[in-house]
Coordinates of C-alpha atoms in Angstrom, one line a residue:
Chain V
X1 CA 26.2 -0.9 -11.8
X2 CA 29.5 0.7 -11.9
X3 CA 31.2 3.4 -13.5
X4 CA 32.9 2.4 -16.5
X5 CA 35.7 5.1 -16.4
X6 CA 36.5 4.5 -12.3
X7 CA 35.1 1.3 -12.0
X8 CA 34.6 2.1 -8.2
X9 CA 32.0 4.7 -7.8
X10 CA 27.9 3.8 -8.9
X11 CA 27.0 4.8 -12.3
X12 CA 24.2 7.5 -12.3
X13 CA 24.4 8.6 -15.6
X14 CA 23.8 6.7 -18.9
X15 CA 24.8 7.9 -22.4
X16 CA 23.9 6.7 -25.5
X17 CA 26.2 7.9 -28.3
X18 CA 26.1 7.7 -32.1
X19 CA 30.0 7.5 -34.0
X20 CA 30.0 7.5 -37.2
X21 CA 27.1 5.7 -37.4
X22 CA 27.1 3.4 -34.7
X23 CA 25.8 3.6 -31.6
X24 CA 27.7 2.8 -27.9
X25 CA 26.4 2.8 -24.3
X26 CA 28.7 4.2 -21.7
X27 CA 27.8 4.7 -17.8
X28 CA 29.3 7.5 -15.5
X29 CA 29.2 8.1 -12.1
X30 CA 28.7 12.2 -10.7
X31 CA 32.6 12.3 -10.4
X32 CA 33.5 11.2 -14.2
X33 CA 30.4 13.0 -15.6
X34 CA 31.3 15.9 -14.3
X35 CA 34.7 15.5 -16.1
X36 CA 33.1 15.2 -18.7
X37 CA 31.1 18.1 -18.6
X38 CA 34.3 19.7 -17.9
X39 CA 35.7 18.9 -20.9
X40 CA 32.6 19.5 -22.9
X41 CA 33.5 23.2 -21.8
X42 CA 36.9 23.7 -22.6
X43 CA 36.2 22.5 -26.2
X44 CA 38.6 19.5 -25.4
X45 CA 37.1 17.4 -27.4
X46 CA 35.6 13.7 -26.8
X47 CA 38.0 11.5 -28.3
X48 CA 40.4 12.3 -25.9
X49 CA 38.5 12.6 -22.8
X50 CA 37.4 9.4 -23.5
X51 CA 40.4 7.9 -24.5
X52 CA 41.5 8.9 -20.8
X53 CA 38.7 7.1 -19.7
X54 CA 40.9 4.2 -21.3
X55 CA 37.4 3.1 -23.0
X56 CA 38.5 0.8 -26.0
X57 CA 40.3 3.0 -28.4
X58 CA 38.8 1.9 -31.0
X59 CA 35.6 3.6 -30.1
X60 CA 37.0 7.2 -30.4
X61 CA 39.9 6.7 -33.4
X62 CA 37.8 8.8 -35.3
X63 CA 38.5 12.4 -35.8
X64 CA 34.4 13.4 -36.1
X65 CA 33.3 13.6 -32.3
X66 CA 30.5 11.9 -31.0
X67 CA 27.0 13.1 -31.1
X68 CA 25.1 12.5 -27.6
X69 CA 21.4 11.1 -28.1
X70 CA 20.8 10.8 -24.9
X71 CA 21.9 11.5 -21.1
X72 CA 20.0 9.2 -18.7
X73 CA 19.8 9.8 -14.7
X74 CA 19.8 7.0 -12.9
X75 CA 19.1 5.8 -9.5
X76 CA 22.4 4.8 -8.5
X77 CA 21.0 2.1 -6.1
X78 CA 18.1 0.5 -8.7
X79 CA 19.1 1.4 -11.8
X80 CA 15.4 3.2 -12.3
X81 CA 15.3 6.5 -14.2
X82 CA 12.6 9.3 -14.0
X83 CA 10.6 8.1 -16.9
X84 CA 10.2 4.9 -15.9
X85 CA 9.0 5.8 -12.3
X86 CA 6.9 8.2 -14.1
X87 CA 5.3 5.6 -16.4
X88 CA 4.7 3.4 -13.3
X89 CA 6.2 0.6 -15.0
X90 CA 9.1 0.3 -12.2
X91 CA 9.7 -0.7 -8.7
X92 CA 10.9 2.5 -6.2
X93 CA 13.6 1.8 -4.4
X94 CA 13.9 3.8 -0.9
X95 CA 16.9 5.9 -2.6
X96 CA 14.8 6.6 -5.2
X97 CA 12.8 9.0 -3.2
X98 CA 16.2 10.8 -2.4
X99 CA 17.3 10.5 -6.0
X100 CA 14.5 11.8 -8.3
X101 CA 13.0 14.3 -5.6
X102 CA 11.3 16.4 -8.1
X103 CA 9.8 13.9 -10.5
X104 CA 8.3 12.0 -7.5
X105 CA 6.5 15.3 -6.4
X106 CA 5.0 15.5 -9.7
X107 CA 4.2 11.9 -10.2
X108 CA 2.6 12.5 -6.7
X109 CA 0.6 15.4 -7.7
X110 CA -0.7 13.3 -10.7
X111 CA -2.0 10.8 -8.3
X112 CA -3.1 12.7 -5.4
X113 CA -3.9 16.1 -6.9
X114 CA -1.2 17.3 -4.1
X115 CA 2.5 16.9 -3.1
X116 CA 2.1 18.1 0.6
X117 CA 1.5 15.6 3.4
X118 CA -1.4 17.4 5.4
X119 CA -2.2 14.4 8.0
X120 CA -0.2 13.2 11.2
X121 CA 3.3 13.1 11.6
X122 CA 5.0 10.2 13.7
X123 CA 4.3 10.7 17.7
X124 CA 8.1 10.9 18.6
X125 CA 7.8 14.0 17.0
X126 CA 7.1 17.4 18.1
X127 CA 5.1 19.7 16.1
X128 CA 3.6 23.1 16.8
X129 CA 0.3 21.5 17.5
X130 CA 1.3 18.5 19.1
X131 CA 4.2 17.5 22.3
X132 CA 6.1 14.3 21.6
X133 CA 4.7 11.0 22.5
X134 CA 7.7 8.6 22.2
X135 CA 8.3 8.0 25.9
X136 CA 11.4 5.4 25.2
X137 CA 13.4 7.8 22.9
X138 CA 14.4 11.0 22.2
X139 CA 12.2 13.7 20.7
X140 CA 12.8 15.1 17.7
X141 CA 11.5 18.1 16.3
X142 CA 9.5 18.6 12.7
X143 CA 12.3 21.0 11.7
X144 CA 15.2 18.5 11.7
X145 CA 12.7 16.5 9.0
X146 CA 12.3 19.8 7.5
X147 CA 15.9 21.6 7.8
X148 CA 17.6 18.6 5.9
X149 CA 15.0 19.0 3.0
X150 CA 15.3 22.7 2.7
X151 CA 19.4 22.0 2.6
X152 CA 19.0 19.6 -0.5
X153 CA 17.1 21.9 -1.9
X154 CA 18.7 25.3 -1.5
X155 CA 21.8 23.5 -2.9
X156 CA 20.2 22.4 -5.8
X157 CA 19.0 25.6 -6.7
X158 CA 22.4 27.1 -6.4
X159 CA 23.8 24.4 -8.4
X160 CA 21.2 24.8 -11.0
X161 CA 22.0 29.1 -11.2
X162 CA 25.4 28.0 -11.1
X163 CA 25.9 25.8 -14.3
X164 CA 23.2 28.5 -15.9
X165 CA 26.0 30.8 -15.3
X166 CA 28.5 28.9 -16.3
X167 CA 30.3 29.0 -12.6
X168 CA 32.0 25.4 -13.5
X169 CA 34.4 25.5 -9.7
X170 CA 31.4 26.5 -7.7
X171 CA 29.1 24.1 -9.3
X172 CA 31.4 21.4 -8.5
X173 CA 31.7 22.1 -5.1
X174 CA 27.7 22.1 -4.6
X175 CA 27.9 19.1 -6.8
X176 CA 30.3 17.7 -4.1
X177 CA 28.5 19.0 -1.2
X178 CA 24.8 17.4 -2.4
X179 CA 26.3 14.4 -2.7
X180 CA 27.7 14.2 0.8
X181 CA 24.1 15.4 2.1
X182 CA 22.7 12.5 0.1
X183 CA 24.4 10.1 1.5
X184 CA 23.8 11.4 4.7
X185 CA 20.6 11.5 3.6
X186 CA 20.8 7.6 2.4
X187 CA 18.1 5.4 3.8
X188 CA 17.1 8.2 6.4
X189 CA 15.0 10.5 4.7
Chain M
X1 CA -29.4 0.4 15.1
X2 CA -28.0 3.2 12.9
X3 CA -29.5 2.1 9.0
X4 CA -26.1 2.3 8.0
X5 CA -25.8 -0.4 9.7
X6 CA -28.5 -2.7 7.5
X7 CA -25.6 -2.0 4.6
X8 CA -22.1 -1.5 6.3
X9 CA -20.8 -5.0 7.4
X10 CA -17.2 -4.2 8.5
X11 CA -15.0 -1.0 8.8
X12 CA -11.6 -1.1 8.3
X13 CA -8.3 0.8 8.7
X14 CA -5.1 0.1 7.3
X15 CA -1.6 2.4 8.3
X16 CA 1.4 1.7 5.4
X17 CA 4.8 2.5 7.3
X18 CA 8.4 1.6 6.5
X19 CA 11.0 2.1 9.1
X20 CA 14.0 4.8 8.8
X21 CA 17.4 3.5 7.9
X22 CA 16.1 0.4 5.9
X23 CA 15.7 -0.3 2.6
X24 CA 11.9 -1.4 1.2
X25 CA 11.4 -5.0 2.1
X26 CA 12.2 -6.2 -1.9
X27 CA 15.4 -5.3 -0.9
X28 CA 16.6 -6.1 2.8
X29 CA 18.5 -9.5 3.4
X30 CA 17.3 -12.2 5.5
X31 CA 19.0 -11.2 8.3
X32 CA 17.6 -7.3 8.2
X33 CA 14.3 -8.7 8.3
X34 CA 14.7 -10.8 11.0
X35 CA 16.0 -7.8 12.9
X36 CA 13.2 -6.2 11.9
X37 CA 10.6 -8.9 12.8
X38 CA 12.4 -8.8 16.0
X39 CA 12.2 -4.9 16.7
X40 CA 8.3 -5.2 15.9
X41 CA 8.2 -7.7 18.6
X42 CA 10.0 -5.9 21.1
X43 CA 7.5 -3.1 20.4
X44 CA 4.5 -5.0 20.9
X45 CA 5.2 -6.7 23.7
X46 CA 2.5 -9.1 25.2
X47 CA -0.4 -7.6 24.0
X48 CA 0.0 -8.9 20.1
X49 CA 1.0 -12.9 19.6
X50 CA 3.7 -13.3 17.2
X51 CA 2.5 -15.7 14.1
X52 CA 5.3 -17.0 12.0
X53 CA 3.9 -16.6 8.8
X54 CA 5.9 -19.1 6.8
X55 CA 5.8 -22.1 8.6
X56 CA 1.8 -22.1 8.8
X57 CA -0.4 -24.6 7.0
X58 CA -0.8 -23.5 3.4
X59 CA -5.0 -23.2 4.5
X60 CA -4.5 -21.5 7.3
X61 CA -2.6 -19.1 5.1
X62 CA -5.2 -18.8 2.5
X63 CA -8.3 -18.9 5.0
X64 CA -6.4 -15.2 6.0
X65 CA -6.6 -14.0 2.8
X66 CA -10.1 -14.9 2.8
X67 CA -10.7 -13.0 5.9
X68 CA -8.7 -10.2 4.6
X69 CA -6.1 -10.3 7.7
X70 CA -3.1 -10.6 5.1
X71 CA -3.1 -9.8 1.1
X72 CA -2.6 -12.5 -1.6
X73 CA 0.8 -11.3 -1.7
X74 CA 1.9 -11.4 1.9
X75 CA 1.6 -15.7 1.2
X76 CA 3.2 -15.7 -2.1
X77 CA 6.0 -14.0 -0.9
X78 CA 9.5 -15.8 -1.0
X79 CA 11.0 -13.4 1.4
X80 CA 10.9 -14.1 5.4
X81 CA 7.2 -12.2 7.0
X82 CA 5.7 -12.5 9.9
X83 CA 2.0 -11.8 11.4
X84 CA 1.0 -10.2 14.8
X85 CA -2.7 -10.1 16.0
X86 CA -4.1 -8.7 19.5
X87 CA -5.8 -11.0 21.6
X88 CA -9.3 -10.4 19.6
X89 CA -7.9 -10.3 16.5
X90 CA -9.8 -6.9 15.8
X91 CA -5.9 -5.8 15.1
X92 CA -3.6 -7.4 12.6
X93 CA 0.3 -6.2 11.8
X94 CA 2.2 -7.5 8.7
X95 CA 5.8 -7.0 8.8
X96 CA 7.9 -7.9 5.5
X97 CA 4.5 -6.8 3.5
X98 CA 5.3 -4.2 0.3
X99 CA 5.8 -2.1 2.9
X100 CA 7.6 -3.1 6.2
X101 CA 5.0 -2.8 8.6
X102 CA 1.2 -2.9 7.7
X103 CA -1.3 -2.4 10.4
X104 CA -4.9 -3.0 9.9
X105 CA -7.8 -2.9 11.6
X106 CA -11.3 -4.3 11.4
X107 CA -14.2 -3.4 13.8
X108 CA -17.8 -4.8 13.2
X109 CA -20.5 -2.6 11.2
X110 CA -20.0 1.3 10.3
X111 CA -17.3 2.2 12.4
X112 CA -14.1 4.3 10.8
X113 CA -13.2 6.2 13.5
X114 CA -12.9 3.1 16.1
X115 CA -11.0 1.1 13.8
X116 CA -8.5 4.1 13.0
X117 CA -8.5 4.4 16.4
X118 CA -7.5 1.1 17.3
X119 CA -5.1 1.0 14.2
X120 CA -2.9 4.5 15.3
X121 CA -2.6 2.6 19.4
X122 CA -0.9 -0.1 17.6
X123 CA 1.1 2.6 15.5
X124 CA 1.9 4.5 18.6
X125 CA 3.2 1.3 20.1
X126 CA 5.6 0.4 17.8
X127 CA 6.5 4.1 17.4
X128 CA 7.7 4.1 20.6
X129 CA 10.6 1.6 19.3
X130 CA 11.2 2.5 15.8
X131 CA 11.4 5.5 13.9
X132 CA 9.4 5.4 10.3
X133 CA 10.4 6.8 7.2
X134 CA 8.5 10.3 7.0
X135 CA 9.2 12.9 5.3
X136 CA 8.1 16.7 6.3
X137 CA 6.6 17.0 2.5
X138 CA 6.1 13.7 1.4
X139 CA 4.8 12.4 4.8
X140 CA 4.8 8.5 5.1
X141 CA 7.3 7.2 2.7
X142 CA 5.9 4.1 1.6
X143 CA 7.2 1.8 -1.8
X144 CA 3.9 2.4 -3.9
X145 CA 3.4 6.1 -4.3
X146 CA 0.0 5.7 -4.3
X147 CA 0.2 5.3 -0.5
X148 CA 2.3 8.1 0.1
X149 CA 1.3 10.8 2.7
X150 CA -1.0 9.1 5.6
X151 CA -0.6 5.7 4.3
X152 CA -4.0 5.2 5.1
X153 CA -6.1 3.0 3.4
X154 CA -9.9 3.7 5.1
X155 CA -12.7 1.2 3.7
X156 CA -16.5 -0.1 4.4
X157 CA -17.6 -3.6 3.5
X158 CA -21.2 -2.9 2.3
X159 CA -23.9 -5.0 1.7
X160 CA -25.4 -3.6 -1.7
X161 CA -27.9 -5.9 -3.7
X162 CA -30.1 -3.7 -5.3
X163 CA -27.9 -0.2 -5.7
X164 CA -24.6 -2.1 -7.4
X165 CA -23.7 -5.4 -9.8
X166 CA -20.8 -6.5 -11.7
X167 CA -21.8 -4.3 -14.9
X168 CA -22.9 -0.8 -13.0
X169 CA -19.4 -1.1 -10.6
X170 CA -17.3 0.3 -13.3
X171 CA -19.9 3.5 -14.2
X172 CA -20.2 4.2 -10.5
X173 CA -16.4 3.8 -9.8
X174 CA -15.6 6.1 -12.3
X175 CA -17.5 8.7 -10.3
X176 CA -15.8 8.0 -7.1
X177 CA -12.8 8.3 -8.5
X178 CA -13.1 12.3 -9.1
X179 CA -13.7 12.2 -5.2
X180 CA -10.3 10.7 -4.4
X181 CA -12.2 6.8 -4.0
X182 CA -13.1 3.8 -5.0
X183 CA -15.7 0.8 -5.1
X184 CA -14.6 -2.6 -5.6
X185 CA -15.4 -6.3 -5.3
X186 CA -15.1 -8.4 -1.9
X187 CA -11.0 -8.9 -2.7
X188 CA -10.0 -6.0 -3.9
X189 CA -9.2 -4.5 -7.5
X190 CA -10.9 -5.9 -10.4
X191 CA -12.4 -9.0 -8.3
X192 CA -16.3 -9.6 -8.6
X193 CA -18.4 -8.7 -6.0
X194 CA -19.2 -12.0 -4.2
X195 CA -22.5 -12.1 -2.6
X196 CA -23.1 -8.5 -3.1
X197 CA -20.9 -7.1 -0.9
X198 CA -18.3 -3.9 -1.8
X199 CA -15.6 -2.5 -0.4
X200 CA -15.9 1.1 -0.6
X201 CA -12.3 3.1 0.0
X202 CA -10.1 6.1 -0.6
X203 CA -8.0 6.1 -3.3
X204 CA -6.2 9.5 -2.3
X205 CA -3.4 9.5 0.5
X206 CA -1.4 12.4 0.3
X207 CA -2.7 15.9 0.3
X208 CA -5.8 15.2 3.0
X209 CA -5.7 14.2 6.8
X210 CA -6.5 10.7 8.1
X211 CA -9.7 12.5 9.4
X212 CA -11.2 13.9 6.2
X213 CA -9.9 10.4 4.6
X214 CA -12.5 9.4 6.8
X215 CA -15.5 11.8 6.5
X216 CA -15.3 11.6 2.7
X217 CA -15.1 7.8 2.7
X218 CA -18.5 8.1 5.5
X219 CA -20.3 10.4 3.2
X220 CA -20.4 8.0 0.2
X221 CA -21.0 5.4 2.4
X222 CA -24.0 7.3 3.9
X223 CA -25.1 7.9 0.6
X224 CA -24.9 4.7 -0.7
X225 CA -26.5 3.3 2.5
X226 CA -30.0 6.2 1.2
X227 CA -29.6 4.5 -2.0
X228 CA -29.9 0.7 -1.4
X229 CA -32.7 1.6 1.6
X230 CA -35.1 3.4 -1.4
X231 CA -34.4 0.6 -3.9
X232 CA -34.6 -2.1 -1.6
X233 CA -38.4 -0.4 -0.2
X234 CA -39.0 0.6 -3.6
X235 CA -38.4 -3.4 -4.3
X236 CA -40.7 -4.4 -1.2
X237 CA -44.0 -2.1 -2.5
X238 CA -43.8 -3.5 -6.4
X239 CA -43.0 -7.4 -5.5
X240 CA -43.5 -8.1 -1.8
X241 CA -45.2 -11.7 -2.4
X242 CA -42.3 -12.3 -4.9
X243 CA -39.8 -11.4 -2.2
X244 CA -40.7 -12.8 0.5
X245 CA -41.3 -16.5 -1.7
X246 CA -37.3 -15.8 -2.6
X247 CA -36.3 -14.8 0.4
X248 CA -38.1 -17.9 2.2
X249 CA -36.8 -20.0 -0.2
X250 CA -33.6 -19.0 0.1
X251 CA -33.6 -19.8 3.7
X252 CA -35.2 -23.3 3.2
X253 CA -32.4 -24.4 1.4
X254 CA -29.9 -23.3 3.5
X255 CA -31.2 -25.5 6.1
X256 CA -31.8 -28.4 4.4
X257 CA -29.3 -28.6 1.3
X258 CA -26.8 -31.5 1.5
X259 CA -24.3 -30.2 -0.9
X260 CA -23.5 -26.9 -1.3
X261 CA -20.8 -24.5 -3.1
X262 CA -19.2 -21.6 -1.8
X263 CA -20.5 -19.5 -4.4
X264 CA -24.5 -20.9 -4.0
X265 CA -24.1 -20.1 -0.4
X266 CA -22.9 -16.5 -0.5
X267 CA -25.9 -15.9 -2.9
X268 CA -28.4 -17.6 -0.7
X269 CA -26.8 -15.7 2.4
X270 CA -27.4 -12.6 0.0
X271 CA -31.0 -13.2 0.1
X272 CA -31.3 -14.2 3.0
X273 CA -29.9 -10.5 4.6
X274 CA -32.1 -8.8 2.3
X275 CA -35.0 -10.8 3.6
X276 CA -33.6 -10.0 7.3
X277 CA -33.2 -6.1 6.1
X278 CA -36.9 -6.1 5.3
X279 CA -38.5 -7.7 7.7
X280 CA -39.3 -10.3 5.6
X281 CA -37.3 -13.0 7.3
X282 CA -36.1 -12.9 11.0
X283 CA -32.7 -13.8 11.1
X284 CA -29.5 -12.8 14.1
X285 CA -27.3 -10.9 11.3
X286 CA -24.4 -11.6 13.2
X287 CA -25.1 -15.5 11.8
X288 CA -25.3 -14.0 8.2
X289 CA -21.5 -12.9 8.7
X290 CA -20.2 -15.9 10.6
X291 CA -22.4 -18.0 7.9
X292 CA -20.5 -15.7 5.0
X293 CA -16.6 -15.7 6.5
X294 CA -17.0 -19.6 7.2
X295 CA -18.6 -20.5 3.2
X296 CA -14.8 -19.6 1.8
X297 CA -13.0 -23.1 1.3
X298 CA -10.5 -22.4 3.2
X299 CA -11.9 -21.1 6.5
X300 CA -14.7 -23.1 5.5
X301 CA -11.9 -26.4 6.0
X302 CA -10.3 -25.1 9.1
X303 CA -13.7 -25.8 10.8
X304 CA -13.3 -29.2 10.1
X305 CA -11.6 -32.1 11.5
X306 CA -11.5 -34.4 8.6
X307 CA -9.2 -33.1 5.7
X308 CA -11.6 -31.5 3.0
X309 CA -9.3 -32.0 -0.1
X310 CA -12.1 -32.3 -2.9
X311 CA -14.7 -30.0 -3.8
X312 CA -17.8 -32.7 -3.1
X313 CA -16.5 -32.9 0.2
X314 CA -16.3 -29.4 0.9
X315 CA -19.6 -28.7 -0.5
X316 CA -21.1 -31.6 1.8
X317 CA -19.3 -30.3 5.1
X318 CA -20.5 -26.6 3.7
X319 CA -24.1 -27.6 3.9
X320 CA -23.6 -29.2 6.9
X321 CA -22.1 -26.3 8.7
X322 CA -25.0 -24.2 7.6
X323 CA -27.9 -26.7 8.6
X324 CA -27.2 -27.1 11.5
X325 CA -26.1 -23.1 11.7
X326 CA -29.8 -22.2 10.1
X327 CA -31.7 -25.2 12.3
X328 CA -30.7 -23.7 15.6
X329 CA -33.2 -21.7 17.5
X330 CA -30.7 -18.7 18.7
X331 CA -30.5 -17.9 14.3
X332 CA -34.4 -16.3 15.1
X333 CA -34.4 -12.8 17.3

């Protein structure tokens, strides 16, 4: 689904607020979430960052802000969150395996008792034990699999040590940059 | 003879792979999966004949469920599929399956490594072509993450009459499982066993090469196969005139029945190879499978010319089939 500040970016986050009582669903993309978290900071308050949002006005005319329940992470291509891949009771989708890359590890490890693929790789690729076999094609090489990985996740870490110390520009441009990697990444990985 | 082979009546291999810049088959259009079908083709070449799935007859599509060339779901499937086989169908590729591109192979008896063998040619083939989804952690990205990592499914069809029944499968599955497998019934999870035959498999793909895959899933069988030979002696010293009335019985009606249900014949068949296993009865085993693949209704109707729409008629072209299967001289060694 779509944002519902944007409208023209995915929605990958899901709140669920409580105002006054009553409770509202909103969806985000990275871009408006990250407003948002933005704003959080600066202490300038909800109501108005999400009257920008030009959500219904009605929503945030009071002065007590809203109380967030819940923050959701969704797949921005099935809709599927983390739980629900963990309790087995949804579908993947291939983004999915982009998306929630540390969940699936240990949802793997549940299953298999490991995380780490030990057996063969594809034949058009070369490995230190074995030469490519793909005769048709061009080679590649294990550490182009492997480069890209390490990439998504050195920047993750950064991002993470980042917003720990509260390094708001520089997390937004690793924010920026993981997202161009992932949808490099998109349907290739 | 190896004694396995008394127990093991098929080995099969089966590779999961989806294809790099797609996304799973749940989700591709029509036209993405007729691209697909087409790349697969391409890869192939002459050696595998292109089946369109859909527009079979809806028994020719069940009779390959029976013989366990496609899954259940492969034929319930709305989406657009498609089937390849080599030219003696020991090698079977589903494209559109869960995952994009299934390949499986089946070799007679207790054979893993052949029928991995023959599986990873057909792999290499289409590798040639297309690029899979693999990841350098992950491995094999497939849509169920229990398949993850090899994608290798590795299982035995074992003949097991005295070792296993529908109440001790559970117990004895719940042991397997803390090895990383599993034992189930004839089609798959939580299906009976049907004439006492068990599949025996890995349950764990990621974490462990195709090769150990292998040796564990040989060293239960191996196990299993010491198991069923000291109960079935053990059976032969305590009640050998018993037996062999059962087992001759057994026979006897197979060749002279005139009606005869799927499920009476796979039990009699079950004798009967237990018979054949002890000496008791001298019987081609080759007949017992044939005899066992053809008793499904389905494959059972493709034999037939006349359409077998009812169950009586079924049953009477069953018993038939088997008569004149069990009257022939070339059944005795």
């Amino acid at each position: 689904m779509l944002c519902q500040n944007c409208n023209k970016n995915v929605a990958t986050f899901f709140y669920t607020e409580t105002i006054n009582g009553k409770t509202h669903s909103i969806a985000l993309c990275d871009e408006c979430k990250a407003k948002h978290d933005h704003a959080k900071h600066y202490n300038e308050g909800f109501g108005n960052f999400f009257q920008e949002m030009m959500f219904p006005s009605s929503l945030f005319l009071s002065n007590a802000g809203p109380s967030f329940t819940s923050t959701v992470r969704r797949c921005p291509v099935c809709s599927a969150s983390a739980a629900e891949i963990k309790s087995g009771k949804v579908e993947l989708c291939r983004e999915c395996y982009n998306f929630f890359k540390e969940d699936i590890s240990s949802v793997l490890k549940a299953i298999h008792g490991s995380a780490k693929h030990v057996g063969r790789t594809p034949s058009y690729i070369k490995t230190e034990e074995s030469p490519a076999k793909g005769n048709d094609r061009p080679e590649k090489e294990i550490s182009e699999v492997k480069s890209e990985e390490n990439e998504y996740e050195k920047l993750k870490k950064e991002l993470g040590i980042a917003i720990s110390e509260e390094r708001y520009e520089d997390a937004a441009i690793l924010r920026d940059k993981l997202k161009e990697l992932e949808k490099e990444d998109n349907y290739e990985n | 003879m190896k004694t396995n082979d008394k127990y093991c009546i098929s080995s099969r291999v089966r590779l999961a792979r989806n294809v790099n810049g797609l996304p799973f088959s749940d989700r591709m259009t029509d036209e993405e999966m007729i691209s697909l079908i087409d790349k697969v083709k391409g890869a192939l070449g002459n050696e595998y004949t292109y089946i369109n799935f859909p527009s079979l007859p809806k028994k020719k599509k069940l009779s390959y469920v029976e013989m366990h060339i496609v899954s259940p779901d492969f034929i319930s499937s709305k989406k657009r599929n498609a089937l390849f086989m080599n030219e003696d169908k020991s090698v079977a590729i589903m494209v559109g399956e869960e995952d994009h591109i299934r390949i499986q192979a089946l070799v007679r008896g207790n054979d893993l490594k052949a029928a991995l063998s023959l599986a990873t040619k057909a792999e290499e083939l289409i590798a040639k072509k297309i690029d899979f989804a693999f990841d350098a952690t992950y491995g094999y990205i497939t849509k169920c993450l229990t398949n993850v990592g090899t994608g290798m499914r590795a299982s035995v069809m074992m003949f097991l009459p005295t070792t296993l029944n529908d109440r001790s499968i559970s117990a004895y599955s719940a042991e397997l499982a803390r090895l990383g497998m599993t034992v189930r019934g004839v089609f798959g999870e939580g299906s009976a066993s049907i004439g006492d035959m068990y599949q025996i498999s890995n349950n764990v793909t990621l974490g462990i090469s195709e090769d150990e895959i292998i040796d564990r899933v040989e060293k239960v069988v191996d196990s299993l196969s010491k198991k069923e030979e000291e109960h079935e002696n053990a059976l032969l010293l305590s009640a050998k005139e018993a037996l062999t009335d059962k087992c001759m019985r057994a026979l006897g009606t197979l060749k002279y029945a005139h009606m005869m249900s799927s499920k009476e014949a796979q039990t009699l068949l079950s004798t009967v190879r237990l018979g054949a296993n002890l000496n008791i009865i001298d019987v081609d085993k080759s007949y017992l499978d044939t005899a066992f693949e053809n008793s499904f209704p389905n494959t059972l109707s493709l034999l037939s010319s006349e359409e077998l729409n009812d169950d009586t008629s079924r049953d009477i072209f069953r018993a038939k089939y088997l008569r004149e299967l069990f009257e022939a001289d070339h059944v005795s060694k």
